[in-house]
Short mmCIF file of C-alpha atoms and ligand atoms in Angstrom, two decimals:
data_model
loop_
_atom_site.label_atom_id
_atom_site.label_comp_id
_atom_site.label_asym_id
_atom_site.label_seq_id
_atom_site.Cartn_x
_atom_site.Cartn_y
_atom_site.Cartn_z
CA MET A 1 272.84 183.69 1.93
CA THR A 2 269.22 182.85 2.68
CA ALA A 3 268.83 179.92 5.14
CA ARG A 4 267.14 176.95 4.01
CA ILE A 5 263.85 176.68 6.15
CA ILE A 6 263.66 173.26 8.31
CA ASP A 7 260.06 172.15 7.85
CA GLY A 8 259.29 170.63 11.37
CA LYS A 9 255.57 170.33 10.46
CA ALA A 10 256.25 168.05 7.54
CA PHE A 11 258.99 166.18 9.35
CA ALA A 12 256.39 165.53 12.25
CA ALA A 13 253.84 164.27 9.76
CA ALA A 14 256.04 161.95 8.19
CA LEU A 15 257.39 160.75 11.70
CA ARG A 16 253.75 160.07 12.87
CA GLN A 17 253.20 158.03 9.54
CA ARG A 18 256.31 155.92 10.29
CA ILE A 19 254.91 155.52 14.05
CA LYS A 20 251.43 154.49 12.86
CA THR A 21 253.07 151.78 10.68
CA ARG A 22 255.16 150.48 13.65
CA VAL A 23 252.07 150.59 15.80
CA THR A 24 250.31 148.41 13.17
CA ASP A 25 253.22 146.04 13.24
CA LEU A 26 253.67 145.84 16.93
CA LYS A 27 249.68 145.00 17.10
CA ALA A 28 250.12 142.20 14.64
CA ARG A 29 253.00 140.90 16.35
CA THR A 30 251.88 140.96 19.93
CA GLY A 31 247.96 141.34 20.01
CA GLU A 32 248.80 144.54 22.14
CA THR A 33 247.91 148.11 21.72
CA PRO A 34 250.15 150.78 22.96
CA GLY A 35 248.29 153.14 25.50
CA LEU A 36 249.17 156.74 26.65
CA ALA A 37 247.41 158.25 29.72
CA VAL A 38 247.45 161.94 29.93
CA VAL A 39 246.47 163.56 33.15
CA LEU A 40 245.22 167.19 33.22
CA VAL A 41 244.63 168.85 36.81
CA GLY A 42 242.67 172.03 36.48
CA GLU A 43 241.16 174.18 33.70
CA ASP A 44 244.30 176.06 32.22
CA PRO A 45 243.15 176.86 28.76
CA ALA A 46 246.57 176.25 26.98
CA SER A 47 246.98 172.90 28.81
CA GLN A 48 243.35 171.90 27.75
CA VAL A 49 244.41 172.58 24.07
CA TYR A 50 247.75 170.51 24.43
CA VAL A 51 245.86 167.66 26.07
CA ARG A 52 243.13 167.61 23.37
CA ASN A 53 245.76 167.51 20.58
CA LYS A 54 247.89 164.95 22.33
CA GLY A 55 244.83 162.78 22.50
CA GLN A 56 243.70 163.18 18.99
CA GLN A 57 247.33 162.73 17.50
CA THR A 58 247.60 159.44 19.89
CA ARG A 59 244.37 157.76 18.34
CA GLU A 60 245.30 158.80 14.72
CA VAL A 61 248.55 156.70 14.80
CA GLY A 62 246.43 153.78 16.20
CA MET A 63 247.32 153.95 19.95
CA ASN A 64 244.96 154.01 22.82
CA SER A 65 244.52 157.40 24.39
CA PHE A 66 243.33 157.54 28.19
CA GLU A 67 242.39 161.14 29.32
CA HIS A 68 242.03 161.87 33.10
CA ARG A 69 240.77 165.40 33.82
CA LEU A 70 240.72 166.21 37.36
CA PRO A 71 239.54 169.45 39.12
CA ALA A 72 242.00 172.11 40.19
CA GLU A 73 241.26 171.57 43.86
CA THR A 74 242.29 167.82 43.68
CA LEU A 75 244.44 166.66 46.57
CA GLU A 76 248.12 165.79 45.86
CA ALA A 77 247.41 162.41 47.30
CA GLU A 78 244.68 161.75 45.06
CA LEU A 79 246.85 162.43 41.91
CA LEU A 80 249.65 160.31 43.41
CA ALA A 81 247.04 157.51 43.88
CA LEU A 82 245.81 157.97 40.17
CA ILE A 83 249.45 157.67 39.06
CA ALA A 84 250.08 154.40 41.29
CA LYS A 85 247.05 153.08 39.45
CA LEU A 86 248.43 153.90 35.99
CA ASN A 87 251.80 152.58 36.92
CA ASP A 88 249.91 149.05 37.55
CA ASP A 89 247.66 149.18 34.50
CA PRO A 90 249.08 146.92 31.76
CA ALA A 91 247.10 148.93 29.06
CA VAL A 92 249.01 152.03 30.04
CA HIS A 93 252.51 152.27 28.58
CA GLY A 94 252.96 155.91 28.92
CA ILE A 95 251.99 158.30 31.31
CA LEU A 96 252.02 162.14 31.03
CA VAL A 97 251.04 164.46 33.77
CA GLN A 98 250.33 167.99 32.05
CA LEU A 99 252.51 170.78 33.62
CA PRO A 100 252.07 173.15 35.14
CA LEU A 101 250.21 171.70 38.13
CA PRO A 102 248.19 173.76 40.49
CA ARG A 103 250.49 175.50 43.07
CA HIS A 104 249.45 173.37 46.06
CA MET A 105 251.16 170.52 44.25
CA ASP A 106 254.92 169.54 44.26
CA GLU A 107 255.86 168.90 40.75
CA GLN A 108 259.01 166.99 41.51
CA LYS A 109 257.07 164.76 43.72
CA VAL A 110 254.45 164.07 41.24
CA ILE A 111 256.98 163.40 38.63
CA ALA A 112 258.92 161.08 40.87
CA ALA A 113 255.96 159.01 41.47
CA ILE A 114 255.76 157.92 37.72
CA ASP A 115 257.29 154.65 36.84
CA PRO A 116 260.44 155.62 34.84
CA LYS A 117 259.63 152.98 32.08
CA LYS A 118 256.34 154.64 31.60
CA ASP A 119 257.70 158.34 31.86
CA VAL A 120 257.25 159.40 28.31
CA ASP A 121 258.01 162.99 28.95
CA GLY A 122 261.32 161.84 30.26
CA PHE A 123 261.42 164.19 33.19
CA HIS A 124 262.08 161.57 35.90
CA VAL A 125 265.45 161.80 37.60
CA VAL A 126 266.00 158.06 36.43
CA ASN A 127 265.69 159.00 32.81
CA ALA A 128 267.60 162.23 33.46
CA GLY A 129 270.27 160.27 34.90
CA LEU A 130 270.30 157.56 31.95
CA LEU A 131 270.59 160.34 29.53
CA ALA A 132 273.52 161.85 31.38
CA THR A 133 275.25 158.36 31.68
CA GLY A 134 274.56 157.08 28.31
CA GLY A 135 271.97 154.62 29.25
CA GLN A 136 268.70 153.75 27.43
CA GLY A 137 265.99 155.72 29.10
CA LEU A 138 263.27 158.01 27.69
CA VAL A 139 264.32 161.47 26.26
CA PRO A 140 262.42 164.69 26.90
CA CYS A 141 260.37 165.14 23.85
CA THR A 142 261.22 168.67 22.54
CA PRO A 143 265.01 168.17 22.66
CA TRP A 144 264.44 164.71 21.03
CA GLY A 145 262.61 166.45 18.46
CA CYS A 146 265.30 169.04 17.86
CA LEU A 147 267.90 166.35 17.65
CA MET A 148 265.89 164.62 14.75
CA LEU A 149 265.62 167.92 12.77
CA LEU A 150 269.35 168.55 13.19
CA LYS A 151 270.39 165.11 12.08
CA ASP A 152 268.03 165.41 9.19
CA THR A 153 269.47 168.61 8.17
CA LEU A 154 273.31 168.04 8.92
CA GLY A 155 273.79 164.36 9.03
CA ASP A 156 276.67 163.48 11.28
CA LEU A 157 277.18 166.16 13.91
CA THR A 158 280.56 164.73 15.07
CA GLY A 159 283.06 167.53 16.14
CA LEU A 160 280.57 170.50 15.51
CA LYS A 161 280.41 173.27 18.01
CA ALA A 162 277.10 173.60 19.60
CA VAL A 163 275.70 176.23 21.75
CA VAL A 164 272.50 175.79 23.69
CA VAL A 165 271.01 178.98 25.09
CA GLY A 166 268.80 177.98 28.07
CA ARG A 167 269.57 175.37 30.95
CA SER A 168 266.05 174.19 31.89
CA ASN A 169 265.52 170.59 32.91
CA ILE A 170 263.04 170.03 30.06
CA VAL A 171 264.82 171.60 27.22
CA GLY A 172 268.24 173.21 27.67
CA LYS A 173 270.10 170.54 29.76
CA PRO A 174 268.73 167.30 27.81
CA MET A 175 269.36 169.03 24.50
CA ALA A 176 273.14 169.60 25.55
CA GLN A 177 273.34 166.02 26.88
CA LEU A 178 272.03 164.72 23.41
CA LEU A 179 274.57 166.81 21.50
CA VAL A 180 277.30 165.54 23.71
CA ARG A 181 276.14 162.16 22.90
CA GLU A 182 276.38 162.82 19.07
CA SER A 183 280.05 164.20 19.81
CA CYS A 184 279.54 167.89 19.57
CA THR A 185 281.61 170.44 21.62
CA VAL A 186 278.72 171.94 23.73
CA THR A 187 278.45 175.07 25.52
CA ILE A 188 275.40 175.81 27.65
CA ALA A 189 274.45 179.50 28.09
CA HIS A 190 272.14 181.03 30.31
CA SER A 191 271.07 184.35 32.00
CA LYS A 192 274.71 184.85 33.74
CA THR A 193 276.50 184.17 30.59
CA ARG A 194 279.22 186.79 29.91
CA ASP A 195 278.83 188.12 26.20
CA LEU A 196 276.23 185.94 25.10
CA ALA A 197 276.59 187.30 21.57
CA ALA A 198 280.27 186.10 21.30
CA GLU A 199 279.15 182.66 22.47
CA CYS A 200 276.51 182.37 20.01
CA ARG A 201 278.88 183.40 17.08
CA GLN A 202 281.17 180.37 17.64
CA ALA A 203 278.17 177.99 17.10
CA ASP A 204 277.84 175.66 14.15
CA ILE A 205 274.72 174.70 15.91
CA LEU A 206 272.69 177.33 17.87
CA VAL A 207 269.72 175.98 19.89
CA ALA A 208 267.69 178.74 21.49
CA ALA A 209 265.40 177.88 24.35
CA VAL A 210 264.98 180.80 26.32
CA GLY A 211 261.40 182.36 26.32
CA ARG A 212 262.37 185.84 25.29
CA PRO A 213 260.97 187.13 21.89
CA GLU A 214 263.53 187.54 19.26
CA MET A 215 266.38 187.97 21.63
CA ILE A 216 269.05 186.23 19.22
CA ARG A 217 269.88 188.90 16.56
CA GLY A 218 271.06 188.07 13.06
CA ASP A 219 274.59 189.28 13.82
CA TRP A 220 274.92 186.85 16.78
CA ILE A 221 274.88 183.88 14.19
CA LYS A 222 277.83 182.46 12.48
CA PRO A 223 277.32 182.57 8.69
CA GLY A 224 276.17 179.12 7.63
CA ALA A 225 275.18 177.91 10.97
CA THR A 226 272.01 175.79 11.70
CA VAL A 227 269.74 177.50 14.20
CA ILE A 228 266.92 175.63 16.09
CA ASP A 229 264.49 177.90 17.67
CA VAL A 230 262.55 176.24 20.44
CA GLY A 231 260.98 179.55 21.87
CA ILE A 232 257.26 180.19 21.56
CA ASN A 233 256.43 183.72 22.67
CA ARG A 234 253.02 185.34 21.84
CA ILE A 235 253.61 189.12 21.18
CA PRO A 236 251.11 191.82 20.04
CA ALA A 237 250.69 192.19 16.37
CA GLU A 238 250.00 195.25 14.00
CA ASP A 239 246.47 194.43 13.50
CA GLY A 240 245.75 194.50 17.20
CA LYS A 241 245.67 190.92 17.39
CA THR A 242 248.67 188.63 18.68
CA ARG A 243 251.32 186.51 16.82
CA LEU A 244 253.85 183.88 17.76
CA VAL A 245 257.47 184.45 17.49
CA GLY A 246 260.54 182.44 18.58
CA ASP A 247 263.62 183.42 20.77
CA VAL A 248 265.50 184.24 17.31
CA CYS A 249 264.84 187.22 15.30
CA PHE A 250 263.72 185.20 12.24
CA THR A 251 263.93 187.89 9.47
CA GLU A 252 267.33 188.79 10.49
CA ALA A 253 268.74 185.34 11.15
CA ARG A 254 267.57 183.60 7.73
CA GLN A 255 269.75 186.18 6.19
CA VAL A 256 272.92 184.73 7.90
CA ALA A 257 272.22 181.07 8.89
CA GLY A 258 272.40 178.05 6.69
CA ALA A 259 269.34 176.60 7.88
CA ILE A 260 266.80 177.44 10.29
CA THR A 261 263.56 176.42 12.09
CA PRO A 262 260.40 178.95 11.67
CA VAL A 263 258.14 179.69 14.57
CA PRO A 264 255.43 178.38 14.38
CA GLY A 265 255.94 175.27 12.20
CA GLY A 266 259.49 174.27 13.35
CA VAL A 267 260.11 172.63 16.71
CA GLY A 268 256.51 172.88 17.93
CA PRO A 269 255.10 170.08 15.72
CA MET A 270 257.88 167.76 16.62
CA THR A 271 257.16 167.72 20.62
CA ILE A 272 253.95 165.76 20.14
CA ALA A 273 255.24 163.55 17.45
CA CYS A 274 258.22 162.60 19.67
CA LEU A 275 255.57 161.98 22.63
CA LEU A 276 254.20 159.30 20.47
CA ASP A 277 257.47 158.09 19.51
CA ASN A 278 258.46 157.72 23.23
CA THR A 279 255.06 156.06 24.02
CA LEU A 280 255.94 153.34 21.29
CA THR A 281 259.32 152.82 22.57
CA ALA A 282 257.94 152.40 26.10
CA ALA A 283 255.35 149.99 24.96
CA ASP A 284 257.84 147.97 22.83
CA ARG A 285 260.15 147.61 25.84
CA ILE A 286 257.32 146.84 28.43
CA ILE A 287 255.59 144.17 26.29
CA ALA A 288 259.12 142.60 25.49
CA ALA A 289 259.98 142.50 29.04
CA ALA A 290 256.85 140.90 30.14
CA LYS A 291 257.31 138.19 27.46
CA TYR A 292 260.67 137.03 28.95
P1 LIG B 301 262.61 178.07 31.25
O1 LIG B 301 262.16 179.38 31.62
O2 LIG B 301 262.55 177.02 32.22
O3 LIG B 301 264.42 178.37 31.05
C1 LIG B 301 264.81 179.48 30.22
C2 LIG B 301 266.14 179.41 30.21
O4 LIG B 301 266.59 180.64 29.48
C3 LIG B 301 266.93 179.39 31.51
O5 LIG B 301 267.89 178.61 31.67
C4 LIG B 301 267.48 180.86 31.61
O6 LIG B 301 268.57 181.08 32.39
C5 LIG B 301 267.65 181.14 30.11
N1 LIG B 301 267.52 182.62 29.95
C6 LIG B 301 266.60 183.49 30.45
N2 LIG B 301 266.95 184.88 30.07
C7 LIG B 301 267.94 185.00 29.27
C8 LIG B 301 268.83 185.78 28.87
N3 LIG B 301 268.53 187.11 28.85
N4 LIG B 301 270.00 185.45 28.27
C9 LIG B 301 270.47 183.87 28.32
N5 LIG B 301 269.73 183.27 28.79
C10 LIG B 301 268.48 183.56 29.43
O7 LIG B 301 262.15 177.76 29.82
P2 LIG B 301 262.09 176.57 28.92
O8 LIG B 301 263.26 175.73 28.70
O9 LIG B 301 260.88 175.63 29.68
O10 LIG B 301 261.30 177.02 27.39
C11 LIG B 301 262.09 178.03 26.84
C12 LIG B 301 261.29 178.34 25.71
O11 LIG B 301 260.96 177.14 24.88
C13 LIG B 301 260.05 179.09 25.96
O12 LIG B 301 259.73 180.12 24.97
C14 LIG B 301 259.01 177.79 25.90
O13 LIG B 301 257.78 178.31 25.50
C15 LIG B 301 259.59 177.20 24.78
N6 LIG B 301 259.22 175.77 24.66
C16 LIG B 301 258.73 175.31 23.42
C17 LIG B 301 258.44 173.96 23.42
C18 LIG B 301 257.92 173.48 22.17
O14 LIG B 301 257.21 172.45 21.95
N7 LIG B 301 258.48 174.08 20.86
C19 LIG B 301 258.37 172.93 24.55
C20 LIG B 301 258.99 173.59 25.74
C21 LIG B 301 259.49 174.86 25.70
P3 LIG B 301 268.71 180.88 33.91
O15 LIG B 301 268.74 179.46 34.21
O16 LIG B 301 270.06 181.47 34.20
O17 LIG B 301 267.60 181.56 34.60
#
């Protein structure tokens, strides 16, 4: 069997198109434009690229993009003061603080300062709690994108056995919560799991969010399973340059799986598209709440 390739790039492009239409509609109905504020502290090159891409895609769907670039030596109190200002700004419906922050800042304290209604990364404990208890919060973008790809590939997920490898607060745990919400039977595996390969072999849905290049081999995969590879790992290439690979050995896995996301071009493009989706959801809710 050769797996169907799940084209996250095409799915994300179609999602952005739908968001653009909804933004146009929201503007026509309310006269308001959704706005996303992105805060970058320091000069981390990867973060600068992410922030630039986020700003560009935000504008492309017709939303306002507000970028705040602060020097690495910014005091935590100054960042908290900026967040307080953005919380109160009616033109801002989503706030994203690009992580990682410089080491002298407490990330949890900074995330906790964001108004949960504007927390478009979905990392605030209020949003984590709402996800865990079945409430209507904002869901972390990467697992939200993975779920969209899964539903597009498989339709109804009810009763399927899912294994999520990785238990981070930004990917693994919220992914597992989302799959439970879809009535899957979910196992969360991590670095202390005994016989990880045997756990993975049980999975109809296997989500890998580990950060270890090609760790999951073809013979760990149940024939016909759907594999979502969240990992983004840069490894040396034969030509002396580097290349990106996932946490799953793609060449082996595609011989066994029913469907699989490639790296790059799978989950990666979904993350910013879901950030825009969350910003629009936040704007919808904030604008509606202000009217009644
Ligand atoms: P973290 O480092 O926060 O978490 C990694 C998880 O993997 C931990 O729970 C860890 O277990 C587990 N793990 C590590 N080694 C093993 C092992 N040998 N066997 C089993 N489990 C293991 O990473 P993130 O969740 O933030 O990210 C995971 C990957 O996804 C990374 O490659 C990252 O680059 C990528 N990523 C991609 C995004 C995208 O847009 N596509 C967005 C976010 C992340 P333990 O808890 O026991 O230490």
